């Protein structure tokens, strides 16, 4: 009876992370950054060159893109300002911006949708992004995911010293 009870307990413990909405860690080796993603999101597509991937929630109403990019001649701050300008030209009403040398965030709305973008500076003039889009009606539901993206999007170990990027998040 003890073996059966232990097996049942082990099965329950293995199922708990999925029931609790646990996360899966994603590491982008091309751009040297990581972020925690919802474990129930599915990959829609991945870039062949290793830039990143696009995921969707189980109901497909929320999309999350995680990717790296080379900043070329821009600082992270300038890159974010250009992306905000582009999003405003595309009809997004940007209502929140926080831009610093090592990290930045912005969010806005359009047609009943919310966009939230988080970026961090990486080594060698690159940046890592998490780009979340979801229904405005689900704003409160997505607050924990936004907090998770802010807390866990970080350069890989050893990268933070190069360009004033924030240190890796404590997990």
PDB file of C-alpha atoms in Angstrom:
ATOM      1  CA  UNK A   1       0.000   0.000   0.000  1.00  0.00           C
ATOM      2  CA  UNK A   2       2.873   2.401   0.753  1.00  0.00           C
ATOM      3  CA  UNK A   3       4.313   2.008  -2.764  1.00  0.00           C
ATOM      4  CA  UNK A   4       0.921   2.844  -4.320  1.00  0.00           C
ATOM      5  CA  UNK A   5       0.504   5.847  -2.020  1.00  0.00           C
ATOM      6  CA  UNK A   6       4.008   7.098  -2.856  1.00  0.00           C
ATOM      7  CA  UNK A   7       3.349   6.681  -6.582  1.00  0.00           C
ATOM      8  CA  UNK A   8       0.070   8.607  -6.273  1.00  0.00           C
ATOM      9  CA  UNK A   9       1.817  11.381  -4.344  1.00  0.00           C
ATOM     10  CA  UNK A  10       4.610  11.551  -6.934  1.00  0.00           C
ATOM     11  CA  UNK A  11       2.064  11.797  -9.764  1.00  0.00           C
ATOM     12  CA  UNK A  12       0.237  14.572  -7.928  1.00  0.00           C
ATOM     13  CA  UNK A  13       3.462  16.499  -7.315  1.00  0.00           C
ATOM     14  CA  UNK A  14       4.441  16.190 -10.970  1.00  0.00           C
ATOM     15  CA  UNK A  15       1.028  17.499 -12.057  1.00  0.00           C
ATOM     16  CA  UNK A  16       1.021  20.453  -9.642  1.00  0.00           C
ATOM     17  CA  UNK A  17       3.277  22.793 -11.643  1.00  0.00           C
ATOM     18  CA  UNK A  18       0.970  22.525 -14.649  1.00  0.00           C
ATOM     19  CA  UNK A  19      -2.074  23.090 -12.463  1.00  0.00           C
ATOM     20  CA  UNK A  20      -0.465  26.097 -10.785  1.00  0.00           C
ATOM     21  CA  UNK A  21       0.418  27.804 -14.082  1.00  0.00           C
ATOM     22  CA  UNK A  22       4.132  27.251 -13.666  1.00  0.00           C
ATOM     23  CA  UNK A  23       6.772  28.567 -16.000  1.00  0.00           C
ATOM     24  CA  UNK A  24       9.287  27.200 -18.422  1.00  0.00           C
ATOM     25  CA  UNK A  25      12.687  28.812 -18.755  1.00  0.00           C
ATOM     26  CA  UNK A  26      13.703  29.912 -22.240  1.00  0.00           C
ATOM     27  CA  UNK A  27      17.333  30.623 -23.083  1.00  0.00           C
ATOM     28  CA  UNK A  28      18.293  32.283 -26.347  1.00  0.00           C
ATOM     29  CA  UNK A  29      21.859  31.161 -27.003  1.00  0.00           C
ATOM     30  CA  UNK A  30      22.356  33.373 -30.056  1.00  0.00           C
ATOM     31  CA  UNK A  31      21.791  36.611 -28.113  1.00  0.00           C
ATOM     32  CA  UNK A  32      22.633  35.307 -24.610  1.00  0.00           C
ATOM     33  CA  UNK A  33      19.479  36.062 -22.651  1.00  0.00           C
ATOM     34  CA  UNK A  34      16.799  34.187 -20.781  1.00  0.00           C
ATOM     35  CA  UNK A  35      13.209  34.640 -19.661  1.00  0.00           C
ATOM     36  CA  UNK A  36      10.566  32.571 -17.881  1.00  0.00           C
ATOM     37  CA  UNK A  37       7.561  31.721 -20.061  1.00  0.00           C
ATOM     38  CA  UNK A  38       4.165  30.292 -19.110  1.00  0.00           C
ATOM     39  CA  UNK A  39       4.401  26.497 -19.280  1.00  0.00           C
ATOM     40  CA  UNK A  40       1.032  26.138 -21.009  1.00  0.00           C
ATOM     41  CA  UNK A  41       1.884  28.430 -23.945  1.00  0.00           C
ATOM     42  CA  UNK A  42       2.625  26.701 -27.248  1.00  0.00           C
ATOM     43  CA  UNK A  43       5.189  27.698 -29.841  1.00  0.00           C
ATOM     44  CA  UNK A  44       3.564  29.084 -33.014  1.00  0.00           C
ATOM     45  CA  UNK A  45       6.828  29.582 -34.866  1.00  0.00           C
ATOM     46  CA  UNK A  46      10.558  29.914 -34.290  1.00  0.00           C
ATOM     47  CA  UNK A  47      13.104  31.902 -36.248  1.00  0.00           C
ATOM     48  CA  UNK A  48      15.419  29.672 -38.264  1.00  0.00           C
ATOM     49  CA  UNK A  49      18.371  31.908 -37.391  1.00  0.00           C
ATOM     50  CA  UNK A  50      17.879  31.619 -33.611  1.00  0.00           C
ATOM     51  CA  UNK A  51      16.542  35.165 -33.088  1.00  0.00           C
ATOM     52  CA  UNK A  52      13.598  33.945 -31.011  1.00  0.00           C
ATOM     53  CA  UNK A  53      10.079  32.556 -31.146  1.00  0.00           C
ATOM     54  CA  UNK A  54       6.392  33.387 -30.982  1.00  0.00           C
ATOM     55  CA  UNK A  55       4.059  31.615 -28.575  1.00  0.00           C
ATOM     56  CA  UNK A  56       0.320  31.611 -27.915  1.00  0.00           C
ATOM     57  CA  UNK A  57      -1.846  30.928 -24.908  1.00  0.00           C
ATOM     58  CA  UNK A  58      -3.932  27.736 -25.005  1.00  0.00           C
ATOM     59  CA  UNK A  59      -7.002  29.731 -26.161  1.00  0.00           C
ATOM     60  CA  UNK A  60      -4.864  31.573 -28.786  1.00  0.00           C
ATOM     61  CA  UNK A  61      -6.112  34.981 -27.539  1.00  0.00           C
ATOM     62  CA  UNK A  62      -2.699  35.976 -26.188  1.00  0.00           C
ATOM     63  CA  UNK A  63       0.576  36.007 -28.082  1.00  0.00           C
ATOM     64  CA  UNK A  64       4.060  36.357 -26.676  1.00  0.00           C
ATOM     65  CA  UNK A  65       7.153  36.935 -28.781  1.00  0.00           C
ATOM     66  CA  UNK A  66      10.631  36.609 -27.295  1.00  0.00           C
ATOM     67  CA  UNK A  67      13.544  37.602 -29.469  1.00  0.00           C
ATOM     68  CA  UNK A  68      16.926  39.217 -29.632  1.00  0.00           C
ATOM     69  CA  UNK A  69      18.110  41.876 -32.034  1.00  0.00           C
ATOM     70  CA  UNK A  70      21.298  43.758 -32.814  1.00  0.00           C
ATOM     71  CA  UNK A  71      20.959  47.443 -32.016  1.00  0.00           C
ATOM     72  CA  UNK A  72      23.364  48.477 -34.791  1.00  0.00           C
ATOM     73  CA  UNK A  73      23.990  52.206 -34.246  1.00  0.00           C
ATOM     74  CA  UNK A  74      21.349  52.722 -31.543  1.00  0.00           C
ATOM     75  CA  UNK A  75      21.414  52.562 -27.794  1.00  0.00           C
ATOM     76  CA  UNK A  76      18.619  50.583 -26.156  1.00  0.00           C
ATOM     77  CA  UNK A  77      16.956  53.880 -25.248  1.00  0.00           C
ATOM     78  CA  UNK A  78      16.940  55.076 -28.862  1.00  0.00           C
ATOM     79  CA  UNK A  79      15.756  51.667 -30.111  1.00  0.00           C
ATOM     80  CA  UNK A  80      12.777  51.760 -27.743  1.00  0.00           C
ATOM     81  CA  UNK A  81      11.881  55.324 -28.736  1.00  0.00           C
ATOM     82  CA  UNK A  82      11.913  54.286 -32.414  1.00  0.00           C
ATOM     83  CA  UNK A  83       9.760  51.230 -31.679  1.00  0.00           C
ATOM     84  CA  UNK A  84       7.287  53.371 -29.720  1.00  0.00           C
ATOM     85  CA  UNK A  85       7.076  55.819 -32.644  1.00  0.00           C
ATOM     86  CA  UNK A  86       6.458  52.934 -35.028  1.00  0.00           C
ATOM     87  CA  UNK A  87       3.735  51.458 -32.809  1.00  0.00           C
ATOM     88  CA  UNK A  88       2.026  54.851 -32.523  1.00  0.00           C
ATOM     89  CA  UNK A  89       2.071  55.154 -36.331  1.00  0.00           C
ATOM     90  CA  UNK A  90       0.431  51.713 -36.427  1.00  0.00           C
ATOM     91  CA  UNK A  91      -2.440  53.018 -34.286  1.00  0.00           C
ATOM     92  CA  UNK A  92      -1.361  51.956 -30.811  1.00  0.00           C
ATOM     93  CA  UNK A  93      -2.032  54.524 -28.078  1.00  0.00           C
ATOM     94  CA  UNK A  94       1.033  54.210 -25.871  1.00  0.00           C
ATOM     95  CA  UNK A  95       0.062  55.012 -22.292  1.00  0.00           C
ATOM     96  CA  UNK A  96       3.122  53.843 -20.340  1.00  0.00           C
ATOM     97  CA  UNK A  97       6.861  54.204 -20.992  1.00  0.00           C
ATOM     98  CA  UNK A  98       9.827  53.568 -18.747  1.00  0.00           C
ATOM     99  CA  UNK A  99      13.124  53.852 -20.574  1.00  0.00           C
ATOM    100  CA  UNK A 100      16.573  53.469 -19.039  1.00  0.00           C
ATOM    101  CA  UNK A 101      20.041  52.555 -20.307  1.00  0.00           C
ATOM    102  CA  UNK A 102      19.810  48.863 -19.314  1.00  0.00           C
ATOM    103  CA  UNK A 103      16.098  48.109 -19.591  1.00  0.00           C
ATOM    104  CA  UNK A 104      12.866  49.562 -20.893  1.00  0.00           C
ATOM    105  CA  UNK A 105       9.135  48.870 -20.952  1.00  0.00           C
ATOM    106  CA  UNK A 106       6.143  50.339 -22.735  1.00  0.00           C
ATOM    107  CA  UNK A 107       2.489  49.477 -23.151  1.00  0.00           C
ATOM    108  CA  UNK A 108      -0.569  50.716 -24.943  1.00  0.00           C
ATOM    109  CA  UNK A 109      -3.916  49.804 -26.433  1.00  0.00           C
ATOM    110  CA  UNK A 110      -5.654  49.578 -29.797  1.00  0.00           C
ATOM    111  CA  UNK A 111      -8.977  48.064 -30.844  1.00  0.00           C
ATOM    112  CA  UNK A 112      -9.619  46.362 -27.512  1.00  0.00           C
ATOM    113  CA  UNK A 113      -6.117  44.891 -27.335  1.00  0.00           C
ATOM    114  CA  UNK A 114      -3.179  45.612 -25.015  1.00  0.00           C
ATOM    115  CA  UNK A 115       0.485  45.450 -25.965  1.00  0.00           C
ATOM    116  CA  UNK A 116       3.215  45.212 -23.336  1.00  0.00           C
ATOM    117  CA  UNK A 117       6.873  45.278 -24.350  1.00  0.00           C
ATOM    118  CA  UNK A 118       9.890  44.642 -22.111  1.00  0.00           C
ATOM    119  CA  UNK A 119      13.488  44.947 -23.319  1.00  0.00           C
ATOM    120  CA  UNK A 120      16.920  44.527 -21.755  1.00  0.00           C
ATOM    121  CA  UNK A 121      20.348  45.495 -23.036  1.00  0.00           C
ATOM    122  CA  UNK A 122      22.614  42.555 -23.815  1.00  0.00           C
ATOM    123  CA  UNK A 123      26.276  42.058 -24.658  1.00  0.00           C
ATOM    124  CA  UNK A 124      27.815  43.199 -27.917  1.00  0.00           C
ATOM    125  CA  UNK A 125      25.242  45.905 -28.710  1.00  0.00           C
ATOM    126  CA  UNK A 126      22.188  43.647 -28.689  1.00  0.00           C
ATOM    127  CA  UNK A 127      18.838  43.647 -26.871  1.00  0.00           C
ATOM    128  CA  UNK A 128      16.427  40.963 -25.703  1.00  0.00           C
ATOM    129  CA  UNK A 129      12.665  41.525 -25.991  1.00  0.00           C
ATOM    130  CA  UNK A 130       9.444  40.064 -24.631  1.00  0.00           C
ATOM    131  CA  UNK A 131       6.422  41.345 -26.613  1.00  0.00           C
ATOM    132  CA  UNK A 132       3.011  40.437 -25.167  1.00  0.00           C
ATOM    133  CA  UNK A 133      -0.359  41.148 -26.808  1.00  0.00           C
ATOM    134  CA  UNK A 134      -3.742  40.259 -25.287  1.00  0.00           C
ATOM    135  CA  UNK A 135      -7.405  41.284 -24.955  1.00  0.00           C
ATOM    136  CA  UNK A 136      -8.021  44.382 -22.858  1.00  0.00           C
ATOM    137  CA  UNK A 137     -10.787  42.538 -21.008  1.00  0.00           C
ATOM    138  CA  UNK A 138      -8.121  40.177 -19.625  1.00  0.00           C
ATOM    139  CA  UNK A 139      -5.904  42.952 -18.216  1.00  0.00           C
ATOM    140  CA  UNK A 140      -5.980  41.761 -14.584  1.00  0.00           C
ATOM    141  CA  UNK A 141      -5.462  38.150 -15.642  1.00  0.00           C
ATOM    142  CA  UNK A 142      -2.210  39.103 -17.391  1.00  0.00           C
ATOM    143  CA  UNK A 143      -0.734  41.226 -14.579  1.00  0.00           C
ATOM    144  CA  UNK A 144       1.153  38.230 -13.093  1.00  0.00           C
ATOM    145  CA  UNK A 145       2.622  37.373 -16.500  1.00  0.00           C
ATOM    146  CA  UNK A 146       3.759  40.967 -17.036  1.00  0.00           C
ATOM    147  CA  UNK A 147       5.433  40.938 -13.603  1.00  0.00           C
ATOM    148  CA  UNK A 148       7.090  37.604 -14.467  1.00  0.00           C
ATOM    149  CA  UNK A 149       8.468  39.002 -17.741  1.00  0.00           C
ATOM    150  CA  UNK A 150       9.854  42.077 -15.964  1.00  0.00           C
ATOM    151  CA  UNK A 151      11.415  39.977 -13.212  1.00  0.00           C
ATOM    152  CA  UNK A 152      12.929  37.247 -15.389  1.00  0.00           C
ATOM    153  CA  UNK A 153      13.983  38.792 -18.738  1.00  0.00           C
ATOM    154  CA  UNK A 154      17.741  39.091 -18.246  1.00  0.00           C
ATOM    155  CA  UNK A 155      21.116  38.820 -19.948  1.00  0.00           C
ATOM    156  CA  UNK A 156      22.944  35.527 -19.537  1.00  0.00           C
ATOM    157  CA  UNK A 157      25.574  35.227 -16.845  1.00  0.00           C
ATOM    158  CA  UNK A 158      28.650  37.345 -17.565  1.00  0.00           C
ATOM    159  CA  UNK A 159      26.881  39.638 -20.010  1.00  0.00           C
ATOM    160  CA  UNK A 160      25.681  42.345 -17.606  1.00  0.00           C
ATOM    161  CA  UNK A 161      29.068  43.997 -17.135  1.00  0.00           C
ATOM    162  CA  UNK A 162      29.441  44.955 -20.808  1.00  0.00           C
ATOM    163  CA  UNK A 163      26.901  47.702 -21.370  1.00  0.00           C
ATOM    164  CA  UNK A 164      25.252  48.760 -18.138  1.00  0.00           C
ATOM    165  CA  UNK A 165      22.635  46.039 -18.517  1.00  0.00           C
ATOM    166  CA  UNK A 166      20.922  45.006 -15.298  1.00  0.00           C
ATOM    167  CA  UNK A 167      22.306  41.942 -13.508  1.00  0.00           C
ATOM    168  CA  UNK A 168      20.563  38.608 -14.069  1.00  0.00           C
ATOM    169  CA  UNK A 169      17.305  38.393 -12.123  1.00  0.00           C
ATOM    170  CA  UNK A 170      17.177  36.303  -8.982  1.00  0.00           C
ATOM    171  CA  UNK A 171      14.896  33.338  -9.555  1.00  0.00           C
TER     172      UNK A 171
END
